[in-house]
Short mmCIF file of C-alpha atoms in Angstrom, two decimals:
data_model
loop_
_atom_site.label_atom_id
_atom_site.label_comp_id
_atom_site.label_asym_id
_atom_site.label_seq_id
_atom_site.Cartn_x
_atom_site.Cartn_y
_atom_site.Cartn_z
CA UNK A 2 -93.87 -19.52 16.04
CA UNK A 3 -97.11 -17.63 15.44
CA UNK A 4 -98.32 -18.31 18.99
CA UNK A 5 -95.03 -17.04 20.45
CA UNK A 6 -95.31 -13.83 18.45
CA UNK A 7 -98.91 -13.23 19.57
CA UNK A 8 -98.03 -13.77 23.23
CA UNK A 9 -95.01 -11.49 23.05
CA UNK A 10 -97.16 -8.70 21.60
CA UNK A 11 -99.25 -8.53 24.78
CA UNK A 12 -96.22 -8.95 27.08
CA UNK A 13 -93.45 -6.75 25.66
CA UNK A 14 -95.10 -4.55 23.04
CA UNK A 15 -95.05 -4.12 19.25
CA UNK A 16 -91.39 -3.31 18.56
CA UNK A 17 -89.99 -6.17 20.63
CA UNK A 18 -92.57 -8.52 19.10
CA UNK A 19 -91.44 -7.48 15.62
CA UNK A 20 -87.81 -8.12 16.56
CA UNK A 21 -88.75 -11.57 17.89
CA UNK A 22 -90.69 -12.36 14.72
CA UNK A 23 -87.86 -11.24 12.45
CA UNK A 24 -85.39 -13.27 14.50
CA UNK A 25 -87.51 -16.42 14.24
CA UNK A 26 -87.95 -15.83 10.51
CA UNK A 27 -84.19 -15.45 10.10
CA UNK A 28 -83.67 -18.73 11.96
CA UNK A 29 -86.24 -20.44 9.73
CA UNK A 30 -84.50 -19.17 6.58
CA UNK A 31 -81.14 -20.35 7.92
CA UNK A 32 -82.46 -23.85 8.69
CA UNK A 33 -84.16 -24.03 5.29
CA UNK A 34 -80.91 -23.12 3.53
CA UNK A 35 -78.95 -25.77 5.43
CA UNK A 36 -81.54 -28.49 4.79
CA UNK A 37 -81.65 -27.58 1.09
CA UNK A 38 -77.88 -27.86 0.68
CA UNK A 39 -77.78 -31.19 2.54
CA UNK A 40 -80.69 -32.55 0.48
CA UNK A 41 -79.09 -31.71 -2.86
CA UNK A 42 -75.88 -33.49 -1.82
CA UNK A 43 -77.64 -36.81 -1.16
CA UNK A 44 -76.31 -39.83 -3.01
CA UNK A 45 -78.16 -41.56 -5.82
CA UNK A 46 -80.08 -44.82 -5.63
CA UNK A 47 -80.48 -47.28 -8.49
CA UNK A 48 -83.74 -48.75 -9.75
CA UNK A 49 -84.17 -52.45 -9.05
CA UNK A 50 -84.67 -54.55 -12.18
CA UNK A 51 -86.63 -57.76 -12.60
CA UNK A 52 -86.04 -60.44 -15.19
CA UNK A 53 -89.30 -59.60 -16.97
CA UNK A 54 -88.39 -57.69 -20.09
CA UNK A 55 -90.52 -57.19 -23.16
CA UNK A 56 -88.80 -57.01 -26.52
CA UNK A 57 -89.49 -53.61 -28.16
CA UNK A 58 -92.67 -52.62 -26.27
CA UNK A 59 -94.92 -50.14 -28.05
CA UNK A 60 -94.03 -46.51 -27.28
CA UNK A 61 -96.09 -43.44 -28.16
CA UNK A 62 -94.23 -40.11 -28.35
CA UNK A 63 -96.56 -37.26 -27.41
CA UNK A 64 -95.80 -33.73 -28.61
CA UNK A 65 -98.38 -31.16 -27.46
CA UNK A 66 -97.95 -27.77 -29.15
CA UNK A 67 -99.59 -24.36 -28.87
CA UNK A 68 -98.61 -21.27 -30.85
CA UNK A 69 -95.19 -22.69 -31.69
CA UNK A 70 -93.06 -21.76 -34.74
CA UNK A 71 -93.82 -24.35 -37.41
CA UNK A 72 -90.20 -24.81 -38.48
CA UNK A 73 -89.19 -25.53 -34.89
CA UNK A 74 -91.89 -28.17 -34.45
CA UNK A 75 -91.06 -29.78 -37.80
CA UNK A 76 -87.41 -30.12 -36.72
CA UNK A 77 -88.59 -31.85 -33.55
CA UNK A 78 -90.84 -34.26 -35.44
CA UNK A 79 -88.16 -34.93 -38.05
CA UNK A 80 -85.67 -35.85 -35.32
CA UNK A 81 -88.28 -38.11 -33.69
CA UNK A 82 -88.71 -39.92 -37.02
CA UNK A 83 -85.03 -40.84 -37.10
CA UNK A 84 -84.86 -42.90 -33.89
CA UNK A 85 -83.20 -46.30 -33.97
CA UNK A 86 -86.21 -47.96 -32.31
CA UNK A 87 -88.80 -49.81 -34.35
CA UNK A 88 -92.03 -50.10 -32.37
CA UNK A 89 -93.15 -46.52 -31.81
CA UNK A 90 -95.49 -43.82 -33.06
CA UNK A 91 -95.61 -40.03 -32.80
CA UNK A 92 -98.73 -38.12 -31.76
CA UNK A 93 -98.59 -34.38 -32.50
CA UNK A 94 -101.49 -32.41 -31.05
CA UNK A 95 -101.90 -28.69 -31.70
CA UNK A 96 -104.40 -26.78 -29.60
CA UNK A 97 -105.61 -23.20 -29.13
CA UNK A 98 -103.47 -21.90 -32.01
CA UNK A 99 -105.51 -19.31 -33.89
CA UNK A 100 -102.93 -18.60 -36.59
CA UNK A 101 -103.28 -21.31 -39.24
CA UNK A 102 -99.87 -20.38 -40.66
CA UNK A 103 -98.34 -21.91 -37.54
CA UNK A 104 -100.04 -25.30 -37.39
CA UNK A 105 -100.94 -26.08 -41.02
CA UNK A 106 -97.31 -26.55 -42.17
CA UNK A 107 -96.85 -28.97 -39.27
CA UNK A 108 -99.92 -30.91 -40.36
CA UNK A 109 -98.68 -31.07 -43.94
CA UNK A 110 -95.33 -32.42 -42.77
CA UNK A 111 -96.88 -34.99 -40.44
CA UNK A 112 -99.26 -36.20 -43.15
CA UNK A 113 -96.25 -37.36 -45.19
CA UNK A 114 -95.70 -40.12 -42.61
CA UNK A 115 -99.17 -41.58 -41.96
CA UNK A 116 -97.72 -44.91 -40.87
CA UNK A 117 -95.73 -43.23 -38.08
CA UNK A 118 -97.24 -39.85 -37.21
CA UNK A 119 -100.72 -38.85 -36.03
CA UNK A 120 -101.57 -35.13 -36.19
CA UNK A 121 -104.63 -33.53 -34.64
CA UNK A 122 -105.63 -29.87 -34.28
CA UNK A 123 -108.17 -28.45 -31.82
CA UNK A 124 -109.34 -24.86 -32.16
CA UNK A 125 -110.27 -24.83 -28.49
CA UNK A 126 -109.16 -27.20 -25.74
CA UNK A 127 -109.44 -26.73 -21.97
CA UNK A 128 -107.13 -28.03 -19.26
CA UNK A 129 -103.88 -26.31 -20.24
CA UNK A 130 -101.14 -28.63 -21.51
CA UNK A 131 -102.61 -31.51 -19.50
CA UNK A 132 -105.80 -31.27 -21.52
CA UNK A 133 -103.83 -31.67 -24.73
CA UNK A 134 -101.86 -34.63 -23.35
CA UNK A 135 -105.09 -36.32 -22.29
CA UNK A 136 -106.32 -36.00 -25.86
CA UNK A 137 -103.08 -37.66 -27.00
CA UNK A 138 -104.03 -40.64 -24.84
CA UNK A 139 -107.21 -41.05 -26.87
CA UNK A 140 -105.29 -40.96 -30.16
CA UNK A 141 -102.46 -43.35 -29.33
CA UNK A 142 -102.32 -47.01 -30.37
CA UNK A 143 -104.21 -49.33 -27.96
CA UNK A 144 -101.14 -51.57 -27.52
CA UNK A 145 -98.99 -48.70 -26.20
CA UNK A 146 -97.08 -49.64 -23.04
CA UNK A 147 -95.07 -46.44 -22.54
CA UNK A 148 -95.55 -42.75 -23.32
CA UNK A 149 -92.59 -40.50 -24.00
CA UNK A 150 -93.42 -36.79 -23.67
CA UNK A 151 -91.42 -34.36 -25.78
CA UNK A 152 -91.71 -30.57 -25.91
CA UNK A 153 -92.04 -28.77 -29.23
CA UNK A 154 -88.42 -27.59 -29.21
CA UNK A 155 -86.60 -30.81 -28.24
CA UNK A 156 -84.33 -32.57 -30.70
CA UNK A 157 -84.05 -36.22 -29.66
CA UNK A 158 -80.88 -38.22 -30.09
CA UNK A 159 -81.24 -41.29 -32.36
CA UNK A 160 -80.79 -43.70 -29.45
CA UNK A 161 -82.98 -41.77 -27.00
CA UNK A 162 -86.00 -44.08 -27.14
CA UNK A 163 -83.89 -47.22 -26.91
CA UNK A 164 -82.21 -45.86 -23.77
CA UNK A 165 -85.49 -44.71 -22.25
CA UNK A 166 -87.11 -48.12 -22.76
CA UNK A 167 -84.06 -49.91 -21.40
CA UNK A 168 -84.17 -47.74 -18.27
CA UNK A 169 -87.83 -48.20 -17.36
CA UNK A 170 -88.56 -51.69 -18.70
CA UNK A 171 -88.27 -54.40 -16.08
CA UNK A 172 -88.86 -51.95 -13.21
CA UNK A 173 -92.00 -50.98 -11.33
CA UNK A 174 -91.46 -47.23 -11.88
CA UNK A 175 -94.51 -45.30 -13.01
CA UNK A 176 -92.29 -42.67 -14.64
CA UNK A 177 -88.61 -42.15 -15.35
CA UNK A 178 -87.57 -38.54 -15.83
CA UNK A 179 -84.56 -37.62 -17.97
CA UNK A 180 -82.67 -34.29 -17.83
CA UNK A 181 -84.09 -31.31 -19.68
CA UNK A 182 -80.84 -30.56 -21.42
CA UNK A 183 -80.47 -27.39 -23.49
CA UNK A 184 -78.55 -26.23 -26.50
CA UNK A 185 -75.63 -24.39 -24.93
CA UNK A 186 -74.30 -21.07 -26.18
CA UNK A 187 -71.06 -19.41 -25.07
CA UNK A 188 -72.94 -16.36 -23.79
CA UNK A 189 -75.58 -18.33 -21.84
CA UNK A 190 -73.53 -20.38 -19.37
CA UNK A 191 -75.29 -18.88 -16.36
CA UNK A 192 -78.83 -19.66 -17.45
CA UNK A 193 -77.81 -23.09 -18.75
CA UNK A 194 -76.34 -24.11 -15.40
CA UNK A 195 -79.09 -22.47 -13.35
CA UNK A 196 -81.67 -24.58 -15.19
CA UNK A 197 -79.48 -27.69 -15.06
CA UNK A 198 -78.98 -27.34 -11.32
CA UNK A 199 -82.48 -28.67 -10.63
CA UNK A 200 -81.64 -32.03 -12.19
CA UNK A 201 -78.11 -32.43 -10.83
CA UNK A 202 -79.32 -31.47 -7.37
CA UNK A 203 -83.01 -31.93 -6.63
CA UNK A 204 -84.03 -34.59 -9.17
CA UNK A 205 -80.96 -36.70 -8.43
CA UNK A 206 -81.56 -36.47 -4.68
CA UNK A 207 -85.19 -37.53 -5.16
CA UNK A 208 -83.97 -40.98 -6.15
CA UNK A 209 -83.07 -41.73 -2.53
CA UNK A 210 -86.77 -42.19 -1.82
CA UNK A 211 -87.74 -43.03 -5.43
CA UNK A 212 -89.83 -39.88 -5.52
CA UNK A 213 -88.41 -37.67 -8.28
CA UNK A 214 -91.20 -35.61 -9.82
CA UNK A 215 -91.54 -35.53 -13.63
CA UNK A 216 -90.87 -32.21 -15.33
CA UNK A 217 -93.04 -32.51 -18.42
CA UNK A 218 -90.65 -33.28 -21.23
CA UNK A 219 -88.41 -36.31 -21.72
CA UNK A 220 -90.62 -38.20 -19.28
CA UNK A 221 -91.04 -41.94 -19.88
CA UNK A 222 -94.41 -42.88 -18.42
CA UNK A 223 -95.99 -46.30 -17.94
CA UNK A 224 -99.44 -46.22 -19.55
CA UNK A 225 -101.03 -48.56 -16.99
CA UNK A 226 -99.89 -46.30 -14.14
CA UNK A 227 -101.08 -43.16 -15.91
CA UNK A 228 -104.53 -44.59 -16.59
CA UNK A 229 -104.84 -45.80 -12.99
CA UNK A 230 -104.66 -42.17 -11.78
CA UNK A 231 -107.16 -41.02 -14.44
CA UNK A 232 -104.63 -39.44 -16.78
CA UNK A 233 -102.98 -36.05 -16.62
CA UNK A 234 -104.30 -33.71 -13.87
CA UNK A 235 -105.70 -30.43 -15.18
CA UNK A 236 -106.05 -28.51 -11.90
CA UNK A 237 -102.60 -26.90 -11.79
CA UNK A 238 -100.21 -25.02 -14.09
CA UNK A 239 -97.49 -27.65 -13.60
CA UNK A 240 -99.30 -30.79 -14.64
CA UNK A 241 -96.05 -32.75 -14.64
CA UNK A 242 -95.26 -32.26 -10.94
CA UNK A 243 -98.93 -32.80 -10.10
CA UNK A 244 -98.86 -36.13 -11.95
CA UNK A 245 -95.83 -37.18 -9.94
CA UNK A 246 -97.67 -36.39 -6.72
CA UNK A 247 -100.63 -38.49 -7.85
CA UNK A 248 -98.28 -41.38 -8.59
CA UNK A 249 -96.68 -41.13 -5.15
CA UNK A 250 -100.06 -40.94 -3.43
CA UNK A 251 -100.93 -44.27 -5.06
CA UNK A 252 -97.64 -45.81 -3.82
CA UNK A 253 -95.99 -45.85 -7.25
CA UNK A 254 -92.27 -45.18 -7.52
CA UNK A 255 -90.75 -42.47 -9.69
CA UNK A 256 -87.15 -42.15 -10.80
CA UNK A 257 -84.60 -39.86 -12.42
CA UNK A 258 -82.00 -41.05 -14.91
CA UNK A 259 -79.12 -38.71 -15.76
CA UNK A 260 -78.79 -39.85 -19.37
CA UNK A 261 -78.96 -36.99 -21.90
CA UNK A 262 -81.58 -37.93 -24.51
CA UNK A 263 -82.12 -34.64 -26.30
CA UNK A 264 -81.68 -30.89 -26.34
CA UNK A 265 -84.21 -28.08 -26.12
CA UNK A 266 -84.21 -24.30 -26.47
CA UNK A 267 -83.78 -21.99 -23.49
CA UNK A 268 -86.13 -18.97 -23.11
CA UNK A 269 -85.13 -16.32 -25.63
CA UNK A 270 -85.68 -13.21 -23.53
CA UNK A 271 -85.74 -12.06 -19.92
CA UNK A 272 -89.49 -11.50 -20.15
CA UNK A 273 -90.04 -15.08 -21.33
CA UNK A 274 -87.77 -16.41 -18.61
CA UNK A 275 -89.63 -14.50 -15.90
CA UNK A 276 -93.00 -15.70 -17.20
CA UNK A 277 -91.73 -19.27 -17.24
CA UNK A 278 -90.38 -18.98 -13.70
CA UNK A 279 -93.69 -17.49 -12.48
CA UNK A 280 -95.61 -20.42 -13.98
CA UNK A 281 -93.27 -22.96 -12.43
CA UNK A 282 -93.47 -21.41 -8.96
CA UNK A 283 -97.22 -20.76 -9.12
CA UNK A 284 -97.98 -24.27 -10.37
CA UNK A 285 -95.64 -25.98 -7.90
CA UNK A 286 -97.27 -24.08 -5.05
CA UNK A 287 -100.65 -25.36 -6.23
CA UNK A 288 -99.20 -28.87 -6.19
CA UNK A 289 -97.76 -28.39 -2.72
CA UNK A 290 -101.14 -27.34 -1.33
CA UNK A 291 -102.65 -30.55 -2.70
CA UNK A 292 -99.72 -32.64 -1.48
CA UNK A 293 -100.13 -31.45 2.14
CA UNK A 294 -103.28 -33.53 2.55
CA UNK A 295 -101.70 -36.78 1.32
CA UNK A 296 -100.20 -39.51 3.47
CA UNK A 297 -96.77 -40.56 2.32
CA UNK A 298 -93.51 -41.51 4.01
CA UNK A 299 -91.60 -38.72 5.77
CA UNK A 300 -88.57 -39.20 3.51
CA UNK A 301 -90.82 -38.87 0.49
CA UNK A 302 -92.46 -35.75 1.96
CA UNK A 303 -89.09 -34.03 2.34
CA UNK A 304 -88.11 -35.00 -1.19
CA UNK A 305 -91.31 -33.67 -2.75
CA UNK A 306 -91.20 -30.48 -0.67
CA UNK A 307 -87.61 -29.78 -1.74
CA UNK A 308 -88.39 -30.33 -5.41
CA UNK A 309 -91.57 -28.26 -5.39
CA UNK A 310 -89.82 -25.41 -3.56
CA UNK A 311 -86.64 -25.46 -5.67
CA UNK A 312 -87.67 -22.16 -7.29
CA UNK A 313 -89.36 -20.70 -4.18
CA UNK A 314 -87.93 -18.37 -1.55
CA UNK A 315 -89.09 -16.51 1.58
CA UNK A 316 -87.93 -13.08 0.44
CA UNK A 317 -91.50 -11.79 0.32
CA UNK A 318 -91.22 -11.21 4.10
CA UNK A 319 -88.04 -9.08 4.15
CA UNK A 320 -89.20 -7.28 1.00
CA UNK A 321 -92.48 -6.29 2.65
CA UNK A 322 -90.77 -5.39 5.93
CA UNK A 323 -88.25 -3.27 4.01
CA UNK A 324 -91.12 -1.37 2.43
CA UNK A 325 -92.81 -0.89 5.83
CA UNK A 326 -89.54 0.31 7.33
CA UNK A 327 -89.10 2.87 4.56
CA UNK A 328 -92.66 4.17 5.05
CA UNK A 329 -92.22 4.32 8.81
CA UNK A 330 -88.99 6.32 8.53
CA UNK A 331 -90.57 8.79 6.08
CA UNK A 332 -94.05 9.30 7.53
CA UNK A 333 -93.68 8.69 11.27
CA UNK A 334 -91.51 9.95 14.13
CA UNK A 335 -90.92 6.56 15.67
CA UNK A 336 -87.48 5.83 17.05
CA UNK A 337 -87.01 2.52 15.29
CA UNK A 338 -84.57 0.07 16.83
CA UNK A 339 -81.40 -0.69 14.87
CA UNK A 340 -82.21 -4.37 15.24
CA UNK A 341 -85.13 -4.13 12.80
CA UNK A 342 -83.19 -3.04 9.67
CA UNK A 343 -80.31 -5.30 10.66
CA UNK A 344 -82.57 -8.36 10.88
CA UNK A 345 -84.28 -7.47 7.59
CA UNK A 346 -80.93 -7.17 5.82
CA UNK A 347 -79.76 -10.32 7.59
CA UNK A 348 -82.59 -12.25 5.96
CA UNK A 349 -81.50 -11.07 2.53
CA UNK A 350 -77.96 -12.15 3.41
CA UNK A 351 -79.04 -15.58 4.64
CA UNK A 352 -80.88 -16.11 1.37
CA UNK A 353 -77.95 -14.92 -0.75
CA UNK A 354 -75.25 -16.91 1.04
CA UNK A 355 -77.49 -19.99 1.25
CA UNK A 356 -77.98 -19.95 -2.51
CA UNK A 357 -74.30 -19.19 -3.12
CA UNK A 358 -73.23 -22.21 -1.09
CA UNK A 359 -75.90 -24.35 -2.78
CA UNK A 360 -74.66 -23.55 -6.28
CA UNK A 361 -70.97 -23.67 -5.40
CA UNK A 362 -71.44 -27.15 -3.92
CA UNK A 363 -72.00 -28.46 -7.46
CA UNK A 364 -68.67 -30.20 -8.06
CA UNK A 365 -69.42 -30.94 -11.72
CA UNK A 366 -68.76 -27.35 -12.77
CA UNK A 367 -66.05 -24.79 -12.22
CA UNK A 368 -66.41 -21.94 -9.73
CA UNK A 369 -66.98 -19.53 -12.62
CA UNK A 370 -69.94 -21.46 -14.08
CA UNK A 371 -71.49 -22.08 -10.66
CA UNK A 372 -71.21 -18.40 -9.74
CA UNK A 373 -72.86 -17.36 -13.01
CA UNK A 374 -75.75 -19.75 -12.28
CA UNK A 375 -76.02 -18.25 -8.80
CA UNK A 376 -76.29 -14.73 -10.23
CA UNK A 377 -79.07 -15.78 -12.62
CA UNK A 378 -80.97 -17.39 -9.75
CA UNK A 379 -80.62 -14.30 -7.53
CA UNK A 380 -81.79 -12.02 -10.36
CA UNK A 381 -85.10 -13.92 -10.53
CA UNK A 382 -85.70 -13.70 -6.78
CA UNK A 383 -88.73 -11.39 -6.95
CA UNK A 384 -90.79 -13.77 -9.10
CA UNK A 385 -89.82 -16.67 -6.86
CA UNK A 386 -90.85 -14.69 -3.76
CA UNK A 387 -94.35 -13.52 -4.68
CA UNK A 388 -95.70 -16.13 -7.11
CA UNK A 389 -96.30 -18.58 -4.21
CA UNK A 390 -98.40 -15.95 -2.42
CA UNK A 391 -100.50 -15.48 -5.55
CA UNK A 392 -101.14 -19.23 -5.67
CA UNK A 393 -101.96 -19.48 -1.95
CA UNK A 394 -104.52 -16.66 -2.01
CA UNK A 395 -106.02 -17.99 -5.24
CA UNK A 396 -105.16 -15.13 -7.57
CA UNK A 397 -105.94 -16.19 -11.16
CA UNK A 398 -103.09 -17.23 -13.44
CA UNK A 399 -103.12 -18.62 -16.95
CA UNK A 400 -100.88 -21.20 -18.60
CA UNK A 401 -98.43 -19.18 -20.69
CA UNK A 402 -96.23 -21.21 -23.01
CA UNK A 403 -92.59 -20.15 -23.16
CA UNK A 404 -92.20 -18.35 -26.48
CA UNK A 405 -89.80 -19.95 -28.96
CA UNK A 406 -89.96 -16.99 -31.33
CA UNK A 407 -86.90 -14.77 -31.67
CA UNK A 408 -87.04 -11.89 -29.19
CA UNK A 409 -84.73 -9.25 -27.74
CA UNK A 410 -84.38 -8.00 -24.18
CA UNK A 411 -83.84 -4.31 -23.46
CA UNK A 412 -82.62 -2.43 -20.40
CA UNK A 413 -86.19 -2.12 -19.12
CA UNK A 414 -86.26 -5.90 -18.59
CA UNK A 415 -83.47 -5.85 -15.98
CA UNK A 416 -84.99 -6.99 -12.65
CA UNK A 417 -84.70 -3.87 -10.48
CA UNK A 418 -87.46 -4.09 -7.89
CA UNK A 419 -85.36 -5.61 -5.09
CA UNK A 420 -82.18 -3.54 -5.67
CA UNK A 421 -84.16 -0.28 -5.96
CA UNK A 422 -86.04 -1.05 -2.74
CA UNK A 423 -82.79 -1.78 -0.93
CA UNK A 424 -81.09 1.34 -2.34
CA UNK A 425 -83.95 3.50 -1.03
CA UNK A 426 -83.57 1.81 2.34
CA UNK A 427 -79.83 2.48 2.20
CA UNK A 428 -80.34 6.20 1.58
CA UNK A 429 -82.77 6.44 4.49
CA UNK A 430 -80.33 4.66 6.78
CA UNK A 431 -77.63 7.16 5.80
CA UNK A 432 -80.08 10.02 6.36
CA UNK A 433 -80.92 8.94 9.93
CA UNK A 434 -77.27 8.45 10.82
CA UNK A 435 -77.13 4.66 10.82
CA UNK A 436 -73.99 4.59 8.69
CA UNK A 437 -72.80 1.08 9.53
CA UNK A 438 -76.13 -0.53 8.72
CA UNK A 439 -76.39 1.66 5.61
CA UNK A 440 -73.07 0.38 4.29
CA UNK A 441 -74.28 -3.18 4.89
CA UNK A 442 -77.51 -2.41 3.04
CA UNK A 443 -75.56 -0.87 0.15
CA UNK A 444 -73.52 -4.05 -0.32
CA UNK A 445 -76.64 -6.24 -0.37
CA UNK A 446 -78.42 -3.95 -2.84
CA UNK A 447 -75.41 -3.84 -5.16
CA UNK A 448 -75.26 -7.63 -5.23
CA UNK A 449 -78.88 -7.86 -6.38
CA UNK A 450 -78.22 -5.10 -8.91
CA UNK A 451 -75.15 -6.95 -10.21
CA UNK A 452 -77.18 -10.13 -10.65
CA UNK A 453 -79.80 -8.28 -12.70
CA UNK A 454 -77.16 -6.69 -14.91
CA UNK A 455 -75.50 -10.04 -15.46
CA UNK A 456 -78.85 -11.59 -16.39
CA UNK A 457 -79.28 -8.84 -18.97
CA UNK A 458 -75.79 -9.48 -20.33
CA UNK A 459 -76.81 -13.03 -21.23
CA UNK A 460 -79.81 -11.72 -23.16
CA UNK A 461 -78.31 -8.74 -24.96
CA UNK A 462 -79.07 -8.31 -28.69
CA UNK A 463 -75.50 -9.39 -29.48
CA UNK A 464 -76.09 -12.61 -27.59
CA UNK A 465 -79.35 -13.30 -29.39
CA UNK A 466 -78.12 -12.50 -32.88
CA UNK A 467 -74.62 -13.99 -32.71
CA UNK A 468 -75.14 -17.27 -30.90
CA UNK A 469 -72.13 -19.56 -30.85
CA UNK A 470 -73.40 -23.05 -30.23
CA UNK A 471 -71.17 -25.45 -28.33
CA UNK A 472 -71.44 -29.05 -29.57
CA UNK A 473 -73.14 -31.33 -27.07
CA UNK A 474 -70.10 -33.52 -26.50
CA UNK A 475 -68.10 -30.49 -25.33
CA UNK A 476 -70.76 -29.28 -22.91
CA UNK A 477 -69.25 -28.78 -19.50
CA UNK A 478 -72.42 -29.55 -17.56
CA UNK A 479 -74.34 -32.76 -17.13
CA UNK A 480 -77.35 -33.45 -14.96
#
């Protein structure tokens, strides 16, 4: 593709070359959308079981925390103490929390159960969350066969550990990932289903090649496999996906089970959600760059690529070309071909309709819930477009934990960069007499604006302060 563009530049000139490049990019985006939809509709594959089962193998639950509300963590630990499984321990490790009022109450609570809970605090610990989890390995019981990772906000079901052990024991899987299910509120259907879509689509499809990547919490990990790859990798912001890649590079199998074992808390504000999405995309891009040099089966390569790019898009190209088009119309006298703005807008449309079809293909939910999830996904497009570029060029990024403290989103948090850019482009198209293309541009811009407004509606102060929790058994969505 690059070679063709370079050759065309010397043969037919700049404008025609740009049209060829935009056309090829549009074709690439179309193919990517089709492959993504087909991948997420792949059927599941079951783990093979042997007859070698161990009665109640030792399990160590690892809860790594950093600047978390103490009452939230205590609820998580209390729920973990009430499991109907006998042979387990809980390791709670707090790190890099400067406020003693946050971690000392957790320590006091954990110290009430010395026979079951180990608590450790580190003022300073490197390696992001992976560094903390590696410290948990040093604290766990030497007879531990499996590790069960749990985030600070996850309330486990009483039978969660029994189900997790029953799923992985007797298999050769290095890790079994369970859905990151969330407490569902009436006003947060869109975000709930947008987050859940990864598991019902990508994680489930990864089972076809036994290559589902772990996602950090509710991961059941075989200790022997983890130690054979030297523990948790600390080189990327998404240590969970990176660990999965290390397992696959060593020919281990990984698996996803759609059993709901617990519920966590969704990001409490738009700002927190955007920071979380940036970290996911940035970290997964880091993982992808490392994965490119590994030798694995082609089916496994496709699976890993699809999972790592679940939150990634190619909109950085049409966004940048839109900006260049606006500048060219304002500051130059070039007679720009109608094909250029049409192809740019076509790329936005390919992305939008590709995602719409992807979310609507989820048969577990109604059209209404799938469309809401689609709007949430579209609203976060800017972060998912430029975070990969930051990772590729090596721009620094820090591990930012998703805040669990109560917060409120205001109008200034509505994602407006893409709709504003497209609205400016629309006005310029009207100004130069390209009315038909301008009307097309207006429709695309209004769709992105609508998605941002809908995202805000799920995070309004009323939503935050008057949450109506739906009991788990009535939840419409399952991974």
